[in-house]
Amino acid sequence: MELNIQTAELALREAAESNPGAWAEHSRYVAEACKNIASHCKDLSSEQAYIFGLLHDIGRYAGVSSERHLIDGYRYCMERGWGKAAQICISHAFMIQDIATSIGEFDVSDEDYLFMKEFVANAVYDDYDRLVQLCDALAMPRGSVFWKRDL
């Protein structure tokens, strides 16, 4: 299935039905913030940025979890051939490429932990990874937190 806005929005709707919660609205705000920022960047697609923001927490479809949602999202996207979205499902949680920087609980198998550790250490982050990290940190379930700079 081709990854476009329609398929990403459908995936999020279905995931939210599977596991309702504030995470889905948070994902929508992340997506909007990613799209808005990317629209001012010549090397980023606002559509791609929106899609990646929308799907960054898609692993939450599987139920309430801590860091398990990262690997669940990775697998969900990889099964559909969405490689970059899969990477962002993991990379969005690690601004520093060291799994030890996690603030969550690793509610995953030892095998999944080792996979994620290796994945994070060796991933090549690009501007989409960094953009989703930024917007994820700023988006709450009721909107995005922005600051105003006085000139």
PDB file of C-alpha atoms in Angstrom:
ATOM      1  CA  MET A   1       0.000   0.000   0.000  1.00  0.00           C
ATOM      2  CA  GLU A   2       1.415   3.366  -1.033  1.00  0.00           C
ATOM      3  CA  LEU A   3       2.167   5.720   1.827  1.00  0.00           C
ATOM      4  CA  ASN A   4       0.325   8.971   1.274  1.00  0.00           C
ATOM      5  CA  ILE A   5      -1.755  11.297   3.406  1.00  0.00           C
ATOM      6  CA  GLN A   6      -4.924   9.256   2.917  1.00  0.00           C
ATOM      7  CA  THR A   7      -3.336   5.946   3.937  1.00  0.00           C
ATOM      8  CA  ALA A   8      -1.575   7.561   6.909  1.00  0.00           C
ATOM      9  CA  GLU A   9      -4.804   9.163   8.120  1.00  0.00           C
ATOM     10  CA  LEU A  10      -6.669   5.871   7.703  1.00  0.00           C
ATOM     11  CA  ALA A  11      -3.931   4.019   9.588  1.00  0.00           C
ATOM     12  CA  LEU A  12      -4.141   6.491  12.470  1.00  0.00           C
ATOM     13  CA  ARG A  13      -7.955   6.294  12.585  1.00  0.00           C
ATOM     14  CA  GLU A  14      -7.870   2.495  12.698  1.00  0.00           C
ATOM     15  CA  ALA A  15      -5.106   2.512  15.311  1.00  0.00           C
ATOM     16  CA  ALA A  16      -7.061   4.943  17.477  1.00  0.00           C
ATOM     17  CA  GLU A  17     -10.097   2.681  17.254  1.00  0.00           C
ATOM     18  CA  SER A  18      -7.927  -0.248  18.338  1.00  0.00           C
ATOM     19  CA  ASN A  19      -6.482   1.655  21.306  1.00  0.00           C
ATOM     20  CA  PRO A  20      -8.362   4.896  22.008  1.00  0.00           C
ATOM     21  CA  GLY A  21      -6.464   7.582  23.832  1.00  0.00           C
ATOM     22  CA  ALA A  22      -4.944  11.044  23.815  1.00  0.00           C
ATOM     23  CA  TRP A  23      -1.976   9.673  21.838  1.00  0.00           C
ATOM     24  CA  ALA A  24      -3.941   9.892  18.580  1.00  0.00           C
ATOM     25  CA  GLU A  25      -4.774  13.572  18.981  1.00  0.00           C
ATOM     26  CA  HIS A  26      -1.166  14.196  20.018  1.00  0.00           C
ATOM     27  CA  SER A  27      -0.073  12.543  16.755  1.00  0.00           C
ATOM     28  CA  ARG A  28      -2.332  14.861  14.768  1.00  0.00           C
ATOM     29  CA  TYR A  29      -0.784  17.922  16.428  1.00  0.00           C
ATOM     30  CA  VAL A  30       2.717  16.577  15.775  1.00  0.00           C
ATOM     31  CA  ALA A  31       1.761  16.095  12.116  1.00  0.00           C
ATOM     32  CA  GLU A  32       0.386  19.638  11.779  1.00  0.00           C
ATOM     33  CA  ALA A  33       3.471  21.145  13.399  1.00  0.00           C
ATOM     34  CA  CYS A  34       5.759  19.076  11.145  1.00  0.00           C
ATOM     35  CA  LYS A  35       3.827  20.175   8.063  1.00  0.00           C
ATOM     36  CA  ASN A  36       3.891  23.844   9.055  1.00  0.00           C
ATOM     37  CA  ILE A  37       7.615  23.910   9.768  1.00  0.00           C
ATOM     38  CA  ALA A  38       8.498  21.861   6.669  1.00  0.00           C
ATOM     39  CA  SER A  39       6.548  24.282   4.482  1.00  0.00           C
ATOM     40  CA  HIS A  40       9.266  26.856   5.284  1.00  0.00           C
ATOM     41  CA  CYS A  41      12.159  24.493   4.486  1.00  0.00           C
ATOM     42  CA  LYS A  42      13.266  24.180   0.883  1.00  0.00           C
ATOM     43  CA  ASP A  43      14.590  20.628   1.280  1.00  0.00           C
ATOM     44  CA  LEU A  44      11.570  19.164   3.102  1.00  0.00           C
ATOM     45  CA  SER A  45       8.187  18.093   1.793  1.00  0.00           C
ATOM     46  CA  SER A  46       5.364  19.346   3.999  1.00  0.00           C
ATOM     47  CA  GLU A  47       3.307  16.312   2.899  1.00  0.00           C
ATOM     48  CA  GLN A  48       6.026  13.828   3.904  1.00  0.00           C
ATOM     49  CA  ALA A  49       6.605  15.677   7.162  1.00  0.00           C
ATOM     50  CA  TYR A  50       2.875  15.513   7.928  1.00  0.00           C
ATOM     51  CA  ILE A  51       2.776  11.773   7.218  1.00  0.00           C
ATOM     52  CA  PHE A  52       5.799  11.033   9.399  1.00  0.00           C
ATOM     53  CA  GLY A  53       4.377  13.118  12.235  1.00  0.00           C
ATOM     54  CA  LEU A  54       1.041  11.359  11.942  1.00  0.00           C
ATOM     55  CA  LEU A  55       2.608   7.887  12.120  1.00  0.00           C
ATOM     56  CA  HIS A  56       5.382   8.394  14.681  1.00  0.00           C
ATOM     57  CA  ASP A  57       3.331   6.797  17.505  1.00  0.00           C
ATOM     58  CA  ILE A  58       1.340   4.337  15.350  1.00  0.00           C
ATOM     59  CA  GLY A  59       2.717   1.483  17.476  1.00  0.00           C
ATOM     60  CA  ARG A  60       0.292   2.521  20.191  1.00  0.00           C
ATOM     61  CA  TYR A  61      -2.382   0.663  18.185  1.00  0.00           C
ATOM     62  CA  ALA A  62      -1.240  -2.471  20.048  1.00  0.00           C
ATOM     63  CA  GLY A  63      -2.301  -1.180  23.470  1.00  0.00           C
ATOM     64  CA  VAL A  64      -0.964   0.775  26.389  1.00  0.00           C
ATOM     65  CA  SER A  65       2.808   0.466  26.607  1.00  0.00           C
ATOM     66  CA  SER A  66       5.954   2.434  27.232  1.00  0.00           C
ATOM     67  CA  GLU A  67       8.859   1.884  24.845  1.00  0.00           C
ATOM     68  CA  ARG A  68       7.206  -1.149  23.258  1.00  0.00           C
ATOM     69  CA  HIS A  69       5.201   1.236  21.065  1.00  0.00           C
ATOM     70  CA  LEU A  70       8.452   2.077  19.268  1.00  0.00           C
ATOM     71  CA  ILE A  71       9.112  -1.458  18.042  1.00  0.00           C
ATOM     72  CA  ASP A  72       5.390  -2.096  17.457  1.00  0.00           C
ATOM     73  CA  GLY A  73       5.272   0.980  15.220  1.00  0.00           C
ATOM     74  CA  TYR A  74       8.455  -0.036  13.435  1.00  0.00           C
ATOM     75  CA  ARG A  75       7.006  -3.448  12.628  1.00  0.00           C
ATOM     76  CA  TYR A  76       3.644  -2.009  11.614  1.00  0.00           C
ATOM     77  CA  CYS A  77       5.275   0.313   9.086  1.00  0.00           C
ATOM     78  CA  MET A  78       7.820  -2.218   7.814  1.00  0.00           C
ATOM     79  CA  GLU A  79       5.040  -4.736   7.115  1.00  0.00           C
ATOM     80  CA  ARG A  80       3.544  -2.124   4.787  1.00  0.00           C
ATOM     81  CA  GLY A  81       6.831  -1.182   3.136  1.00  0.00           C
ATOM     82  CA  TRP A  82       7.024   2.232   4.799  1.00  0.00           C
ATOM     83  CA  GLY A  83      10.725   2.183   5.662  1.00  0.00           C
ATOM     84  CA  LYS A  84      11.311   5.820   6.604  1.00  0.00           C
ATOM     85  CA  ALA A  85       8.127   5.965   8.678  1.00  0.00           C
ATOM     86  CA  ALA A  86       9.310   2.772  10.420  1.00  0.00           C
ATOM     87  CA  GLN A  87      12.635   4.398  11.265  1.00  0.00           C
ATOM     88  CA  ILE A  88      10.895   7.438  12.713  1.00  0.00           C
ATOM     89  CA  CYS A  89       8.736   5.198  14.905  1.00  0.00           C
ATOM     90  CA  ILE A  90      11.956   4.405  16.754  1.00  0.00           C
ATOM     91  CA  SER A  91      14.147   7.465  16.119  1.00  0.00           C
ATOM     92  CA  HIS A  92      11.608   9.978  17.446  1.00  0.00           C
ATOM     93  CA  ALA A  93      12.335   8.788  20.983  1.00  0.00           C
ATOM     94  CA  PHE A  94      16.130   9.120  20.796  1.00  0.00           C
ATOM     95  CA  MET A  95      17.434  12.603  20.046  1.00  0.00           C
ATOM     96  CA  ILE A  96      20.768  11.297  21.231  1.00  0.00           C
ATOM     97  CA  GLN A  97      21.516   8.067  19.412  1.00  0.00           C
ATOM     98  CA  ASP A  98      22.003   6.049  22.568  1.00  0.00           C
ATOM     99  CA  ILE A  99      19.251   3.771  23.852  1.00  0.00           C
ATOM    100  CA  ALA A 100      20.390   4.475  27.418  1.00  0.00           C
ATOM    101  CA  THR A 101      18.975   8.009  27.066  1.00  0.00           C
ATOM    102  CA  SER A 102      15.427   6.654  27.136  1.00  0.00           C
ATOM    103  CA  ILE A 103      13.161   8.006  29.835  1.00  0.00           C
ATOM    104  CA  GLY A 104      10.637   5.199  29.371  1.00  0.00           C
ATOM    105  CA  GLU A 105      10.455   1.605  30.508  1.00  0.00           C
ATOM    106  CA  PHE A 106      11.668  -1.070  28.109  1.00  0.00           C
ATOM    107  CA  ASP A 107       8.630  -3.312  28.171  1.00  0.00           C
ATOM    108  CA  VAL A 108      10.066  -5.401  25.331  1.00  0.00           C
ATOM    109  CA  SER A 109      11.805  -8.752  25.007  1.00  0.00           C
ATOM    110  CA  ASP A 110      15.574  -8.953  25.336  1.00  0.00           C
ATOM    111  CA  GLU A 111      15.738  -9.637  21.597  1.00  0.00           C
ATOM    112  CA  ASP A 112      13.696  -6.513  20.789  1.00  0.00           C
ATOM    113  CA  TYR A 113      15.805  -4.423  23.169  1.00  0.00           C
ATOM    114  CA  LEU A 114      19.010  -5.523  21.442  1.00  0.00           C
ATOM    115  CA  PHE A 115      17.487  -4.835  18.025  1.00  0.00           C
ATOM    116  CA  MET A 116      16.434  -1.342  19.096  1.00  0.00           C
ATOM    117  CA  LYS A 117      19.819  -0.650  20.712  1.00  0.00           C
ATOM    118  CA  GLU A 118      21.613  -1.567  17.487  1.00  0.00           C
ATOM    119  CA  PHE A 119      19.059   0.246  15.346  1.00  0.00           C
ATOM    120  CA  VAL A 120      19.333   3.509  17.279  1.00  0.00           C
ATOM    121  CA  ALA A 121      23.133   3.408  17.321  1.00  0.00           C
ATOM    122  CA  ASN A 122      23.374   2.848  13.560  1.00  0.00           C
ATOM    123  CA  ALA A 123      20.439   4.814  12.150  1.00  0.00           C
ATOM    124  CA  VAL A 124      21.262   7.733   9.887  1.00  0.00           C
ATOM    125  CA  TYR A 125      19.030  10.563  11.052  1.00  0.00           C
ATOM    126  CA  ASP A 126      17.914  13.172   8.566  1.00  0.00           C
ATOM    127  CA  ASP A 127      15.889  16.353   8.851  1.00  0.00           C
ATOM    128  CA  TYR A 128      12.614  14.390   9.024  1.00  0.00           C
ATOM    129  CA  ASP A 129      13.823  12.435  12.060  1.00  0.00           C
ATOM    130  CA  ARG A 130      14.885  15.671  13.759  1.00  0.00           C
ATOM    131  CA  LEU A 131      11.685  17.483  12.795  1.00  0.00           C
ATOM    132  CA  VAL A 132       9.473  14.769  14.288  1.00  0.00           C
ATOM    133  CA  GLN A 133      11.622  14.746  17.435  1.00  0.00           C
ATOM    134  CA  LEU A 134      11.144  18.491  17.815  1.00  0.00           C
ATOM    135  CA  CYS A 135       7.421  18.496  17.134  1.00  0.00           C
ATOM    136  CA  ASP A 136       6.854  15.447  19.347  1.00  0.00           C
ATOM    137  CA  ALA A 137       8.452  17.340  22.215  1.00  0.00           C
ATOM    138  CA  LEU A 138       6.214  20.359  21.612  1.00  0.00           C
ATOM    139  CA  ALA A 139       2.864  18.685  20.920  1.00  0.00           C
ATOM    140  CA  MET A 140       0.406  17.877  23.646  1.00  0.00           C
ATOM    141  CA  PRO A 141      -2.964  16.124  23.199  1.00  0.00           C
ATOM    142  CA  ARG A 142      -4.707  19.527  23.163  1.00  0.00           C
ATOM    143  CA  GLY A 143      -2.342  21.414  20.914  1.00  0.00           C
ATOM    144  CA  SER A 144       1.245  22.444  20.406  1.00  0.00           C
ATOM    145  CA  VAL A 145       3.281  24.493  22.809  1.00  0.00           C
ATOM    146  CA  PHE A 146       5.019  27.363  21.078  1.00  0.00           C
ATOM    147  CA  TRP A 147       6.955  30.251  22.394  1.00  0.00           C
ATOM    148  CA  LYS A 148       6.961  33.848  21.322  1.00  0.00           C
ATOM    149  CA  ARG A 149      10.191  35.678  20.913  1.00  0.00           C
ATOM    150  CA  ASP A 150      10.149  39.410  21.490  1.00  0.00           C
ATOM    151  CA  LEU A 151      12.180  41.250  18.888  1.00  0.00           C
TER     152      LEU A 151
END
